[in-house]
C-alpha atoms as one frame of an Amber mdcrd trajectory, in Angstrom:
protein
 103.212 104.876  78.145 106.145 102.879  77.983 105.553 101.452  74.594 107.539
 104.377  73.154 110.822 102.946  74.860 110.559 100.151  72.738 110.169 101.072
  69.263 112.724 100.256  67.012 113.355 101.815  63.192 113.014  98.960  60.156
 114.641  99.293  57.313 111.423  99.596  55.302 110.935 103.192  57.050 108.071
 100.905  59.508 108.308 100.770  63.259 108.880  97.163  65.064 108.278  97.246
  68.984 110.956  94.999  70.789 111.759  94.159  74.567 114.882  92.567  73.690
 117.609  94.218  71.922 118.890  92.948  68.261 121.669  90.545  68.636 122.138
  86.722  68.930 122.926  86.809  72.525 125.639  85.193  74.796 124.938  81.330
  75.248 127.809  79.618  77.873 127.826  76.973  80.764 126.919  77.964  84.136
 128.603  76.344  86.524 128.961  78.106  89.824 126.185  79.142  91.500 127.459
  82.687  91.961 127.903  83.296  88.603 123.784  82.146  88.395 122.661  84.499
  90.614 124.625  87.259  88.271 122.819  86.141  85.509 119.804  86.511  87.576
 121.060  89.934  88.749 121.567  90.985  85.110 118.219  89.563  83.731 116.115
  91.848  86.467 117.851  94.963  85.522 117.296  94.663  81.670 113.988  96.371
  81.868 115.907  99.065  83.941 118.617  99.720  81.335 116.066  99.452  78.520
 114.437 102.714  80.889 111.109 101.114  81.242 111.519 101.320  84.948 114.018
 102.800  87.878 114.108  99.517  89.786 113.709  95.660  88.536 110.776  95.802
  91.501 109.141  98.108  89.747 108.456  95.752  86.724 105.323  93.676  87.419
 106.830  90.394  85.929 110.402  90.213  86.971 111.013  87.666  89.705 113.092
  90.421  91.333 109.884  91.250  93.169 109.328  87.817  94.457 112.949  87.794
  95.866 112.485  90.935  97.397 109.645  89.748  99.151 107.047  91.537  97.739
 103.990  89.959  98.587 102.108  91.290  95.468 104.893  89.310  92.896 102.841
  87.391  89.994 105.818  85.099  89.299 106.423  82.230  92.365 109.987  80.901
  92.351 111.408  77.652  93.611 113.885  77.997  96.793 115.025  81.242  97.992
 117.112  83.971  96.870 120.983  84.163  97.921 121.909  85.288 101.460 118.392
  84.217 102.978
């Protein structure tokens, strides 16, 4: 149902479907580690802001749910989140 959020107009009058919007991105050096957990902050809410979800728990792959501590998160990360 969501797969309408992510269509996006060609110019050959086609429809692409993309997660990720058009750009070349921002590439930089990360080099404190609360500017990394920013990055990680900003990274679980893209699905929100792209209005595929309300919350970055409520997308199945984000990581967000594995910090949160949902016991039901498919992705396992290393270590544990900040302020544990």
């Amino acid at each position: 149902q969501w797969l309408e959020h992510l269509a996006v107009p060609t110019s050959k009058a086609e429809t692409e479907y993309r997660f990720w919007q058009a750009g070349g991105g921002y590439d930089r050096n990360i080099e404190r580690v609360a500017t990394a957990w920013n990055s990680v902050d900003y990274i679980h809410n893209n699905p929100v802001r792209r209005g595929l979800v309300r919350t970055p728990c409520e997308w199945e792959w984000s990581s967000a749910r594995f910090y949160a501590g949902h016991a039901s998160a498919h992705l396992k990360m290393d270590g544990n989140p900040p302020n544990s």
